[in-house]
Coordinates of C-alpha atoms and ligand atoms in Angstrom, one line a residue:
X20 CA 55.0 -17.2 -109.7
X21 CA 53.6 -18.1 -113.1
X22 CA 51.9 -15.5 -115.3
X23 CA 48.2 -16.3 -115.7
X24 CA 48.7 -15.5 -119.4
X25 CA 50.7 -18.8 -119.7
X26 CA 47.7 -20.7 -118.3
X27 CA 45.4 -18.9 -120.6
X28 CA 47.7 -19.8 -123.5
X29 CA 47.7 -23.4 -122.4
X30 CA 43.9 -23.4 -122.5
X31 CA 44.0 -22.0 -126.0
X32 CA 46.5 -24.6 -127.1
X33 CA 44.4 -27.4 -125.6
X34 CA 41.4 -26.1 -127.5
X35 CA 43.4 -26.2 -130.8
X36 CA 44.9 -29.6 -130.3
X37 CA 43.0 -32.7 -131.4
X38 CA 44.6 -35.8 -129.9
X39 CA 44.0 -37.0 -126.4
X40 CA 47.7 -37.7 -125.9
X41 CA 48.7 -34.3 -127.3
X42 CA 46.5 -32.6 -124.8
X43 CA 47.8 -34.8 -122.0
X44 CA 51.4 -33.9 -123.0
X45 CA 50.6 -30.1 -123.1
X46 CA 49.2 -30.3 -119.5
X47 CA 52.1 -32.5 -118.3
X48 CA 54.6 -30.0 -119.6
X49 CA 52.8 -27.1 -118.0
X50 CA 52.5 -28.9 -114.6
X51 CA 56.3 -29.6 -114.6
X52 CA 57.0 -25.9 -115.2
X53 CA 54.4 -24.1 -113.0
X54 CA 55.5 -22.8 -109.6
X55 CA 55.0 -25.6 -107.0
X56 CA 52.5 -23.5 -105.0
X57 CA 50.4 -23.1 -108.1
X58 CA 50.0 -26.8 -109.0
X59 CA 46.8 -27.1 -107.0
X60 CA 45.0 -24.2 -108.4
X61 CA 46.2 -24.9 -112.0
X62 CA 44.7 -28.4 -111.8
X63 CA 41.5 -27.2 -110.2
X64 CA 41.2 -24.5 -112.9
X65 CA 41.9 -27.1 -115.7
X66 CA 38.9 -29.1 -114.4
X67 CA 36.7 -26.1 -114.3
X68 CA 36.8 -25.5 -110.5
X69 CA 37.7 -22.2 -109.0
X70 CA 38.7 -24.1 -105.8
X71 CA 40.2 -27.6 -105.3
X72 CA 37.6 -30.4 -105.2
X73 CA 38.2 -31.0 -101.5
X74 CA 37.3 -27.4 -100.6
X75 CA 33.6 -27.5 -99.7
X76 CA 33.1 -23.7 -100.3
X77 CA 31.6 -22.2 -103.4
X78 CA 32.1 -18.8 -104.9
X79 CA 28.5 -17.7 -104.6
X80 CA 28.6 -15.7 -107.8
X81 CA 27.2 -16.3 -111.3
X82 CA 29.9 -14.8 -113.5
X83 CA 32.7 -12.3 -113.9
X84 CA 31.6 -8.6 -113.7
X85 CA 32.4 -6.4 -116.7
X86 CA 35.6 -4.4 -116.4
X87 CA 37.6 -1.9 -118.5
X88 CA 40.6 -3.2 -120.6
X89 CA 43.6 -4.3 -118.5
X90 CA 45.5 -1.5 -116.8
X91 CA 49.3 -1.3 -116.7
X92 CA 49.5 -3.0 -113.3
X93 CA 51.8 -6.0 -112.8
X94 CA 50.7 -9.0 -114.8
X95 CA 48.3 -11.3 -113.2
X96 CA 49.7 -14.6 -111.9
X97 CA 48.0 -18.0 -111.3
X98 CA 48.4 -17.4 -107.6
X99 CA 46.6 -14.0 -107.9
X100 CA 43.6 -15.6 -109.5
X101 CA 43.6 -18.4 -106.8
X102 CA 43.9 -15.8 -104.0
X103 CA 41.0 -13.8 -105.5
X104 CA 38.8 -16.9 -105.7
X105 CA 39.7 -17.8 -102.1
X106 CA 38.7 -14.3 -100.9
X107 CA 35.4 -14.5 -102.8
X108 CA 34.6 -17.9 -101.2
X109 CA 35.5 -16.5 -97.8
X110 CA 33.1 -13.5 -98.0
X111 CA 30.1 -14.0 -95.9
X112 CA 27.6 -12.1 -93.8
X113 CA 26.1 -8.7 -94.6
X114 CA 27.5 -7.0 -97.7
X115 CA 29.1 -10.3 -98.9
X116 CA 27.7 -10.1 -102.3
X117 CA 29.0 -6.6 -102.9
X118 CA 32.5 -7.6 -101.6
X119 CA 32.6 -10.7 -103.8
X120 CA 31.7 -8.6 -106.8
X121 CA 34.2 -5.9 -106.2
X122 CA 37.0 -8.5 -105.6
X123 CA 36.2 -10.1 -108.9
X124 CA 35.9 -6.7 -110.7
X125 CA 39.4 -5.8 -109.4
X126 CA 40.7 -9.1 -110.8
X127 CA 39.0 -8.5 -114.1
X128 CA 40.5 -5.0 -114.3
X129 CA 44.0 -6.5 -114.3
X130 CA 43.2 -9.2 -116.9
X131 CA 43.6 -9.2 -120.7
X132 CA 40.6 -10.1 -122.8
X133 CA 41.8 -13.7 -123.2
X134 CA 42.6 -14.0 -119.5
X135 CA 39.2 -12.7 -118.6
X136 CA 37.6 -15.2 -120.9
X137 CA 39.4 -18.0 -119.1
X138 CA 38.6 -16.7 -115.6
X139 CA 34.9 -16.5 -116.7
X140 CA 35.1 -20.1 -117.9
X141 CA 36.5 -21.3 -114.6
X142 CA 33.8 -19.5 -112.7
X143 CA 31.2 -21.0 -115.1
X144 CA 32.7 -24.5 -114.5
X145 CA 33.2 -25.2 -118.2
X146 CA 36.6 -24.9 -119.7
X147 CA 35.8 -26.2 -123.3
X148 CA 39.4 -27.4 -123.7
X149 CA 38.4 -30.9 -124.4
X150 CA 40.4 -32.4 -121.6
X151 CA 38.5 -34.4 -118.9
X152 CA 39.4 -35.0 -115.3
X153 CA 40.7 -38.4 -116.5
X154 CA 42.9 -36.6 -119.0
X155 CA 44.3 -34.4 -116.3
X156 CA 45.1 -37.5 -114.2
X157 CA 46.9 -38.9 -117.3
X158 CA 48.9 -35.8 -117.5
X159 CA 49.9 -36.0 -113.8
X160 CA 51.0 -39.6 -114.4
X161 CA 53.1 -38.5 -117.4
X162 CA 54.6 -35.7 -115.3
X163 CA 55.6 -38.0 -112.5
X164 CA 56.5 -41.0 -114.7
X165 CA 53.9 -43.0 -112.7
X166 CA 51.7 -46.0 -113.6
X167 CA 48.2 -44.8 -114.5
X168 CA 46.7 -47.3 -112.0
X169 CA 48.8 -45.7 -109.2
X170 CA 47.5 -42.3 -110.2
X171 CA 43.9 -43.5 -110.3
X172 CA 44.2 -45.2 -106.9
X173 CA 45.7 -42.0 -105.4
X174 CA 42.8 -40.0 -106.8
X175 CA 40.3 -42.4 -105.1
X176 CA 42.2 -42.0 -101.8
X177 CA 42.6 -38.3 -101.9
X178 CA 39.3 -37.5 -103.5
X179 CA 40.9 -34.4 -105.1
X180 CA 42.9 -34.2 -108.3
X181 CA 44.7 -31.1 -107.1
X182 CA 46.0 -33.1 -104.1
X183 CA 47.2 -35.9 -106.4
X184 CA 49.1 -33.4 -108.6
X185 CA 50.7 -31.7 -105.6
X186 CA 51.8 -35.1 -104.2
X187 CA 53.1 -36.2 -107.6
X188 CA 55.1 -33.0 -108.1
X189 CA 56.6 -33.1 -104.6
X190 CA 57.3 -36.8 -104.3
X191 CA 57.1 -38.3 -107.8
X192 CA 55.8 -41.8 -108.6
X193 CA 57.0 -43.2 -105.3
X194 CA 54.9 -40.7 -103.4
X195 CA 51.8 -41.7 -105.4
X196 CA 52.2 -45.4 -104.5
X197 CA 52.6 -44.6 -100.8
X198 CA 49.4 -42.6 -100.6
X199 CA 47.2 -43.2 -97.6
X200 CA 43.7 -41.9 -96.6
X201 CA 43.7 -38.4 -95.1
X202 CA 41.7 -37.3 -92.2
X203 CA 38.7 -35.1 -93.2
X204 CA 39.2 -36.0 -96.9
X205 CA 36.4 -38.5 -97.8
X206 CA 37.5 -41.4 -99.9
X207 CA 35.3 -43.4 -102.3
X208 CA 33.7 -46.3 -100.4
X209 CA 34.4 -49.9 -101.2
X210 CA 31.5 -51.6 -103.0
X211 CA 30.0 -55.0 -103.2
X212 CA 29.2 -57.2 -106.2
X213 CA 26.0 -59.1 -106.5
X214 CA 26.3 -62.8 -105.4
X215 CA 23.8 -65.6 -105.7
X216 CA 25.3 -68.7 -104.3
X217 CA 26.9 -69.2 -100.9
X218 CA 28.9 -72.2 -101.9
X219 CA 30.5 -70.3 -104.7
X220 CA 31.4 -67.3 -102.6
X221 CA 32.8 -69.5 -99.9
X222 CA 35.2 -70.9 -102.5
X223 CA 36.1 -67.3 -103.7
X224 CA 36.8 -66.3 -100.1
X225 CA 39.1 -69.3 -99.3
X226 CA 36.6 -71.4 -97.4
X227 CA 35.5 -68.8 -94.8
X228 CA 33.7 -65.6 -95.1
X229 CA 32.5 -62.8 -92.8
X230 CA 28.7 -62.4 -93.2
X231 CA 27.1 -59.2 -92.1
X232 CA 23.5 -57.9 -92.1
X233 CA 22.9 -55.7 -95.1
X234 CA 21.2 -52.7 -93.6
X235 CA 18.9 -50.7 -95.9
X236 CA 20.0 -47.3 -94.9
X237 CA 22.6 -44.8 -96.1
X238 CA 26.3 -45.5 -96.3
X239 CA 28.4 -43.1 -94.2
X240 CA 32.1 -42.4 -93.7
X241 CA 32.9 -40.9 -90.4
X242 CA 36.1 -39.0 -89.7
X243 CA 36.8 -38.0 -86.2
X244 CA 39.5 -36.3 -84.2
X245 CA 38.4 -35.2 -80.8
X246 CA 35.7 -32.6 -81.0
X247 CA 36.0 -32.4 -84.8
X248 CA 33.8 -34.9 -86.6
X249 CA 32.7 -35.0 -90.2
X250 CA 30.3 -37.4 -92.0
X251 CA 30.0 -38.1 -95.7
X252 CA 27.6 -40.2 -97.8
X253 CA 28.5 -42.7 -100.4
X254 CA 28.4 -39.9 -103.0
X255 CA 30.7 -37.9 -100.8
X256 CA 28.2 -35.2 -99.8
X257 CA 28.7 -33.8 -96.3
X258 CA 25.8 -34.8 -94.1
X259 CA 27.4 -33.9 -90.7
X260 CA 24.8 -31.3 -90.0
X261 CA 21.9 -33.8 -90.5
X262 CA 23.3 -36.2 -88.0
X263 CA 24.1 -34.4 -84.8
X264 CA 23.3 -37.6 -82.8
X265 CA 25.9 -39.6 -84.6
X266 CA 28.4 -36.8 -84.2
X267 CA 27.7 -36.8 -80.5
X268 CA 28.1 -40.6 -80.3
X269 CA 31.5 -40.4 -82.1
X270 CA 32.7 -37.7 -79.7
X271 CA 31.6 -39.5 -76.6
X272 CA 31.9 -43.2 -77.2
X273 CA 34.8 -43.8 -79.7
X274 CA 38.4 -44.2 -78.9
X275 CA 41.5 -44.4 -81.1
X276 CA 41.2 -41.0 -82.8
X277 CA 42.3 -39.7 -85.3
X278 CA 40.1 -42.3 -87.0
X279 CA 38.0 -43.0 -90.1
X280 CA 35.2 -45.5 -89.9
X281 CA 32.8 -46.9 -92.5
X282 CA 29.2 -47.8 -91.7
X283 CA 25.5 -47.6 -92.5
X284 CA 22.9 -45.4 -90.7
X285 CA 19.3 -46.6 -90.5
X286 CA 16.2 -44.8 -89.3
X287 CA 14.5 -46.4 -86.4
X288 CA 10.9 -46.7 -85.4
X289 CA 9.9 -46.3 -81.7
X290 CA 9.9 -50.1 -81.5
X291 CA 13.6 -50.1 -82.5
X292 CA 12.9 -51.8 -85.8
X293 CA 14.4 -50.3 -89.0
X294 CA 12.2 -47.9 -90.9
X295 CA 11.9 -47.8 -94.7
X296 CA 14.6 -46.0 -96.5
X297 CA 12.2 -43.2 -97.5
X298 CA 12.1 -42.1 -93.8
X299 CA 15.8 -41.8 -93.5
X300 CA 15.9 -39.6 -96.6
X301 CA 13.6 -37.2 -94.9
X302 CA 16.2 -36.8 -92.2
X303 CA 18.9 -36.1 -94.8
X304 CA 16.9 -33.6 -96.7
X305 CA 16.2 -31.6 -93.6
X306 CA 18.1 -28.4 -93.4
X307 CA 16.1 -26.4 -90.9
X308 CA 14.9 -27.7 -87.6
X309 CA 17.3 -30.6 -87.5
X310 CA 16.6 -31.0 -83.8
X311 CA 13.0 -32.0 -84.2
X312 CA 13.9 -34.4 -87.0
X313 CA 16.4 -36.0 -84.6
X314 CA 13.7 -36.5 -82.1
X315 CA 11.1 -37.8 -84.5
X316 CA 13.3 -40.0 -86.7
X317 CA 16.1 -41.4 -84.5
X318 CA 18.9 -43.2 -86.3
X319 CA 21.2 -46.1 -85.4
X320 CA 24.6 -46.5 -86.8
X321 CA 26.2 -49.8 -87.7
X322 CA 29.9 -49.6 -88.2
X323 CA 31.6 -52.3 -90.3
X324 CA 35.1 -51.0 -91.2
X325 CA 38.0 -49.1 -89.9
X326 CA 40.3 -47.3 -92.4
X327 CA 42.4 -45.2 -90.0
X328 CA 43.0 -45.6 -86.3
X329 CA 45.3 -43.4 -84.2
X330 CA 46.2 -41.6 -87.4
X331 CA 47.5 -44.9 -88.9
X332 CA 46.1 -46.2 -92.2
X333 CA 44.7 -49.7 -92.2
X334 CA 43.7 -49.6 -95.8
X335 CA 46.1 -52.4 -96.8
X336 CA 45.6 -54.5 -93.7
X337 CA 43.3 -57.6 -94.1
X338 CA 39.7 -57.2 -93.2
X339 CA 40.1 -59.5 -90.2
X340 CA 42.6 -57.0 -88.8
X341 CA 40.5 -53.9 -89.6
X342 CA 37.5 -55.5 -87.8
X343 CA 39.7 -56.1 -84.7
X344 CA 40.6 -52.5 -84.7
X345 CA 37.0 -51.5 -85.1
X346 CA 36.0 -53.6 -82.1
X347 CA 38.7 -51.8 -80.0
X348 CA 37.6 -48.4 -81.2
X349 CA 33.9 -49.0 -80.5
X350 CA 34.3 -51.3 -77.5
X351 CA 32.1 -53.6 -79.5
X352 CA 29.1 -51.2 -79.6
X353 CA 27.3 -49.9 -82.7
X354 CA 28.7 -52.7 -84.9
X355 CA 27.1 -54.5 -87.9
X356 CA 25.6 -57.8 -86.9
X357 CA 28.2 -60.3 -88.1
X358 CA 29.2 -64.0 -88.1
X359 CA 32.1 -65.9 -89.7
X360 CA 30.8 -68.9 -91.5
X361 CA 32.4 -71.9 -93.2
X362 CA 29.4 -73.7 -94.7
X363 CA 26.6 -72.8 -97.0
X364 CA 24.1 -74.0 -94.4
X365 CA 25.4 -71.7 -91.7
X366 CA 25.4 -68.9 -94.3
X367 CA 21.7 -69.6 -95.1
X368 CA 20.8 -69.6 -91.5
X369 CA 22.4 -66.2 -91.0
X370 CA 20.6 -64.8 -94.1
X371 CA 17.3 -66.1 -92.7
X372 CA 18.1 -64.3 -89.4
X373 CA 18.9 -61.0 -91.3
X374 CA 15.6 -61.2 -93.2
X375 CA 13.5 -62.0 -90.1
X376 CA 15.1 -59.0 -88.4
X377 CA 13.8 -56.8 -91.2
X378 CA 17.0 -56.3 -93.2
X379 CA 17.6 -56.5 -96.9
X380 CA 20.0 -59.4 -97.0
X381 CA 23.7 -60.0 -96.2
X382 CA 27.1 -58.9 -97.3
X383 CA 29.8 -61.5 -97.4
X384 CA 33.4 -60.2 -97.0
X385 CA 36.7 -61.9 -97.6
X386 CA 38.6 -61.7 -94.3
X387 CA 41.9 -61.5 -96.2
X388 CA 41.0 -58.6 -98.4
X389 CA 42.4 -55.0 -98.2
X390 CA 40.0 -52.0 -98.4
X391 CA 39.7 -51.1 -102.1
X392 CA 38.2 -47.5 -102.4
X393 CA 35.7 -47.2 -105.1
X394 CA 36.2 -50.9 -106.1
X395 CA 33.5 -53.4 -106.8
X396 CA 35.0 -56.9 -106.8
X397 CA 34.7 -60.4 -105.6
X398 CA 36.0 -59.4 -102.1
X399 CA 32.5 -58.2 -101.0
X400 CA 29.4 -59.9 -102.2
X401 CA 25.8 -58.8 -101.5
X402 CA 23.0 -61.3 -101.3
X403 CA 19.5 -60.2 -101.2
X404 CA 16.2 -61.9 -101.6
X405 CA 14.2 -59.9 -104.0
X406 CA 10.5 -59.5 -103.6
X407 CA 8.5 -59.7 -106.8
X408 CA 5.1 -58.9 -108.1
X409 CA 3.4 -59.5 -111.4
X410 CA 2.6 -56.3 -113.3
X411 CA 0.9 -55.5 -116.6
X412 CA 2.6 -53.1 -119.0
X413 CA 0.1 -50.3 -119.8
X414 CA 2.3 -47.8 -121.6
X415 CA 5.9 -47.3 -122.7
X416 CA 8.1 -44.3 -123.3
X417 CA 10.4 -44.0 -126.4
X418 CA 14.1 -44.5 -125.6
X419 CA 16.9 -42.2 -126.3
X420 CA 20.7 -42.6 -126.8
X421 CA 21.5 -46.2 -126.9
X422 CA 17.9 -47.1 -126.6
X423 CA 16.7 -44.9 -129.5
X424 CA 14.2 -46.6 -131.7
X425 CA 12.9 -48.8 -128.8
X426 CA 10.0 -48.5 -126.5
X427 CA 12.2 -48.9 -123.5
X428 CA 10.7 -47.4 -120.3
X429 CA 7.7 -49.4 -119.3
X430 CA 4.8 -48.2 -117.2
X431 CA 3.9 -51.0 -114.7
X432 CA 0.4 -51.5 -113.3
X433 CA -1.5 -53.8 -111.0
X434 CA -5.1 -54.8 -111.2
X435 CA -7.8 -52.8 -109.4
X436 CA -11.5 -52.4 -109.6
X437 CA -11.4 -49.8 -112.4
X438 CA -8.9 -51.8 -114.5
X439 CA -5.2 -51.2 -114.0
X440 CA -3.4 -48.8 -111.6
X441 CA 0.1 -47.7 -112.3
X442 CA 2.7 -48.3 -109.6
X443 CA 6.0 -47.7 -111.3
X444 CA 8.2 -47.5 -114.3
X445 CA 11.3 -49.3 -115.3
X446 CA 13.8 -49.6 -118.1
X447 CA 15.8 -52.3 -116.3
X448 CA 16.1 -56.0 -116.7
X449 CA 15.7 -56.7 -120.5
X450 CA 18.4 -57.7 -122.9
X451 CA 18.8 -55.8 -126.2
X452 CA 17.0 -58.6 -128.0
X453 CA 14.2 -58.6 -125.5
X454 CA 13.9 -54.8 -125.9
X455 CA 13.5 -55.1 -129.6
X456 CA 11.0 -57.9 -129.3
X457 CA 9.0 -56.0 -126.6
X458 CA 9.0 -52.9 -128.8
X459 CA 7.4 -54.9 -131.7
X460 CA 4.9 -56.4 -129.4
X461 CA 3.8 -53.2 -127.7
X462 CA 3.5 -51.4 -131.1
X463 CA 0.9 -54.0 -132.1
X464 CA -1.0 -53.2 -128.8
X465 CA -0.8 -49.4 -129.2
X466 CA -4.0 -47.5 -128.6
X467 CA -2.6 -43.9 -128.3
X468 CA 0.7 -42.2 -129.0
X469 CA 1.6 -38.6 -128.0
X470 CA 5.0 -38.9 -129.7
X471 CA 6.8 -39.8 -126.5
X472 CA 4.6 -42.2 -124.6
X473 CA 2.7 -45.0 -126.4
X474 CA -0.3 -46.3 -124.4
X475 CA -1.0 -50.0 -125.0
X476 CA -3.7 -52.6 -124.4
X477 CA -2.9 -54.2 -121.0
X478 CA -1.8 -57.6 -122.2
X479 CA 1.9 -58.1 -121.4
X480 CA 2.6 -59.5 -117.9
X481 CA 6.0 -59.2 -116.4
X482 CA 7.4 -60.3 -113.1
X483 CA 8.9 -57.2 -111.4
X484 CA 11.6 -57.2 -108.7
X485 CA 11.6 -54.3 -106.3
X486 CA 13.4 -53.2 -103.3
X487 CA 10.6 -51.6 -101.3
X488 CA 7.0 -50.5 -101.7
X489 CA 6.6 -46.8 -101.0
X490 CA 3.7 -44.5 -100.4
X491 CA 3.4 -42.4 -103.6
X492 CA 2.0 -38.9 -103.8
X493 CA 2.1 -39.0 -107.6
X494 CA 0.4 -42.3 -108.6
X495 CA -3.4 -42.4 -108.0
X496 CA -2.9 -45.9 -106.7
X497 CA -1.0 -44.3 -103.8
X498 CA 1.8 -46.8 -104.0
X499 CA 5.1 -47.0 -105.9
X500 CA 7.7 -49.7 -106.4
X501 CA 11.2 -48.5 -105.5
X502 CA 14.0 -49.8 -107.8
X503 CA 11.6 -51.8 -110.0
X504 CA 13.3 -54.1 -112.5
X505 CA 11.8 -56.7 -114.8
X506 CA 12.9 -60.2 -113.6
X507 CA 11.2 -62.1 -116.4
X508 CA 8.4 -62.1 -118.9
X509 CA 5.4 -64.0 -117.6
X510 CA 3.7 -65.1 -120.8
X511 CA 2.3 -68.0 -118.8
X512 CA 0.0 -65.5 -117.0
X513 CA -2.9 -63.6 -118.3
X514 CA -3.4 -59.9 -117.2
X515 CA -6.3 -61.2 -115.1
X516 CA -3.8 -63.2 -113.0
X517 CA -1.5 -60.3 -112.3
X518 CA -1.1 -58.9 -108.7
X519 CA -4.0 -56.8 -107.5
X520 CA -3.8 -53.4 -105.8
X521 CA -5.2 -54.8 -102.6
X522 CA -2.5 -57.5 -102.7
X523 CA 0.1 -54.8 -103.2
X524 CA -1.3 -52.9 -100.2
X525 CA -1.1 -56.0 -98.1
X526 CA 2.6 -56.4 -99.2
X527 CA 3.2 -52.8 -98.3
X528 CA 1.7 -53.5 -94.8
X529 CA 3.7 -56.7 -94.5
X530 CA 6.9 -54.7 -94.8
X531 CA 6.1 -53.4 -91.3
X532 CA 6.0 -56.8 -89.7
X533 CA 9.8 -56.8 -90.3
X534 CA 10.4 -53.0 -90.7
X535 CA 9.3 -50.5 -88.1
X536 CA 6.6 -48.0 -88.9
X537 CA 6.5 -44.3 -88.2
X538 CA 2.8 -43.8 -87.8
X539 CA 2.4 -43.4 -91.6
X540 CA -1.3 -43.2 -92.2
X541 CA -2.5 -45.9 -94.4
X542 CA -5.9 -46.9 -95.9
X543 CA -4.7 -50.4 -96.6
X544 CA -6.9 -53.3 -95.6
X545 CA -6.0 -55.3 -92.5
X546 CA -3.1 -57.7 -93.0
X547 CA -5.3 -60.8 -92.7
X548 CA -7.7 -59.9 -95.4
X549 CA -5.6 -60.4 -98.6
X550 CA -3.1 -63.2 -98.8
X551 CA -0.9 -62.1 -101.7
X552 CA -0.2 -64.7 -104.3
X553 CA 3.5 -65.3 -104.4
X554 CA 4.9 -65.9 -107.8
X555 CA 6.0 -69.4 -108.5
Ligands
LIG3 P1 24.0 -51.9 -103.1 O1 23.6 -50.5 -102.7 O2 22.9 -52.8 -103.4 O3 25.1 -51.9 -104.1 O4 24.7 -52.5 -101.8 C1 25.9 -52.0 -101.2 C2 25.5 -51.0 -100.1 O5 25.0 -51.8 -99.0 C3 26.7 -50.3 -99.5 O6 27.0 -49.2 -100.2 C4 26.1 -49.9 -98.1 O7 25.5 -48.7 -98.2 C5 25.1 -51.0 -97.8 N1 25.4 -51.9 -96.7 C6 24.5 -52.2 -95.7 N2 25.1 -53.0 -94.8 C7 26.4 -53.2 -95.1 C8 27.5 -53.9 -94.6 N3 27.4 -54.6 -93.5 N4 28.7 -53.8 -95.2 C9 28.8 -53.1 -96.4 N5 27.8 -52.4 -96.9 C10 26.6 -52.4 -96.3

């Protein structure tokens, strides 16, 4: 095994070295030398993690307890430190805190001052060595003589730098290029680029494309092997416990395990229509009393991809083939609504159907394309029809970082009886030049300034795109625009021609003619009373 003092010296050398490549080289040399069983913890420690990234456990401690100077016991090894962290993470139940602390105190008692400092940094999650996770990946590539792109790809598949390093050390560059998804290790989902034109994307996809409903829910990756099922979100957080109904469905209804499927869950109203996104999030946030949430907010799952079936990776198979596997696995149930189209007219008809059914839009997928974890590219396009309203800017916050010097976060309001009612904020949609111009313009309209927010006379009208209108507990108007973004300046409109609060309420209500409703109380006027003005 490798003395922990060597790891501590490495950290010190990294701190002292300046160049990115120098640091990378130091780490590569260390990873070549370290005992094979210690590669995983060494890499985890270098990235400020006591446990490898794929280990869902935490240590449950704040820091390293104080201890007397190192005793004459055998020198600490990297494996000793890893074992101690694993034991601490394992401790649970009554007295766990005490057992954790005494395990760490025993570790500290065997460590030199420098080693103790390094152990404390690992626990604190900050190594201060100046090498990032990307730098460590670079070092793994250097050690294995592998192409940086292959290393990056392996990291996306394995979701854990330690696992990449272990593979690189054991199988070299060739092993990294053969990497496949692993069961119960979530991989970054494939993403879609924004598209605008069906004819263009049909060309990009070779004349045919698979269109699917774009469900407004949460992306989930489902891993299943018999009774064992795990579900992760797009950001790779484990939501298995929030979705016992989906877990049950996977156990009962799917064939072809071990498998990995990709899909979207949506919350459903009693009518079977999709509920707004906000409702689904309630279900995910629920930690206690999951059962009553399951009954109150039922969900539906729509699978659209199959990455592993019967333990075999389909990652590099074309989408057409992955879909066939998905149909076998699910027997055609719980799938995304889908149609293969060859003309823009057929695509438009499918989009209309999706919108009428209460969904956000469609996703167009190239039938020839492999699954690209973490990739956004021309193989998947999303097409949405954005709703817009005309808002008046009533205040702006000062920007920071790249936007320092600008008024860059705009408070958006609609008209109401008392004047203007705020319904959201956005810093999205303007170009740098437009930010600069808007800043000038708003400064001339300023009526108050608290050093952070400048309040302005309500004169500038902007057309604002949004994804959904939500009930808001914070705005007195009671409504908020989700994902607001300035689509264009509407200098052709006066503030008096902007959208009114009652129109916005009507739009909020109208969402439920396509989306389901969960008995959310509303004081909105009846749907017929206010016909919202649609922007030209
Ligand atoms: P966006 O979040 O706007 O970038 O759109 C991409 C997201 O749409 C994905 O991450 C999924 O959560 C979601 N989505 C909904 N339906 C589908 C579908 N049929 N195929 C792929 N993604 C979908």
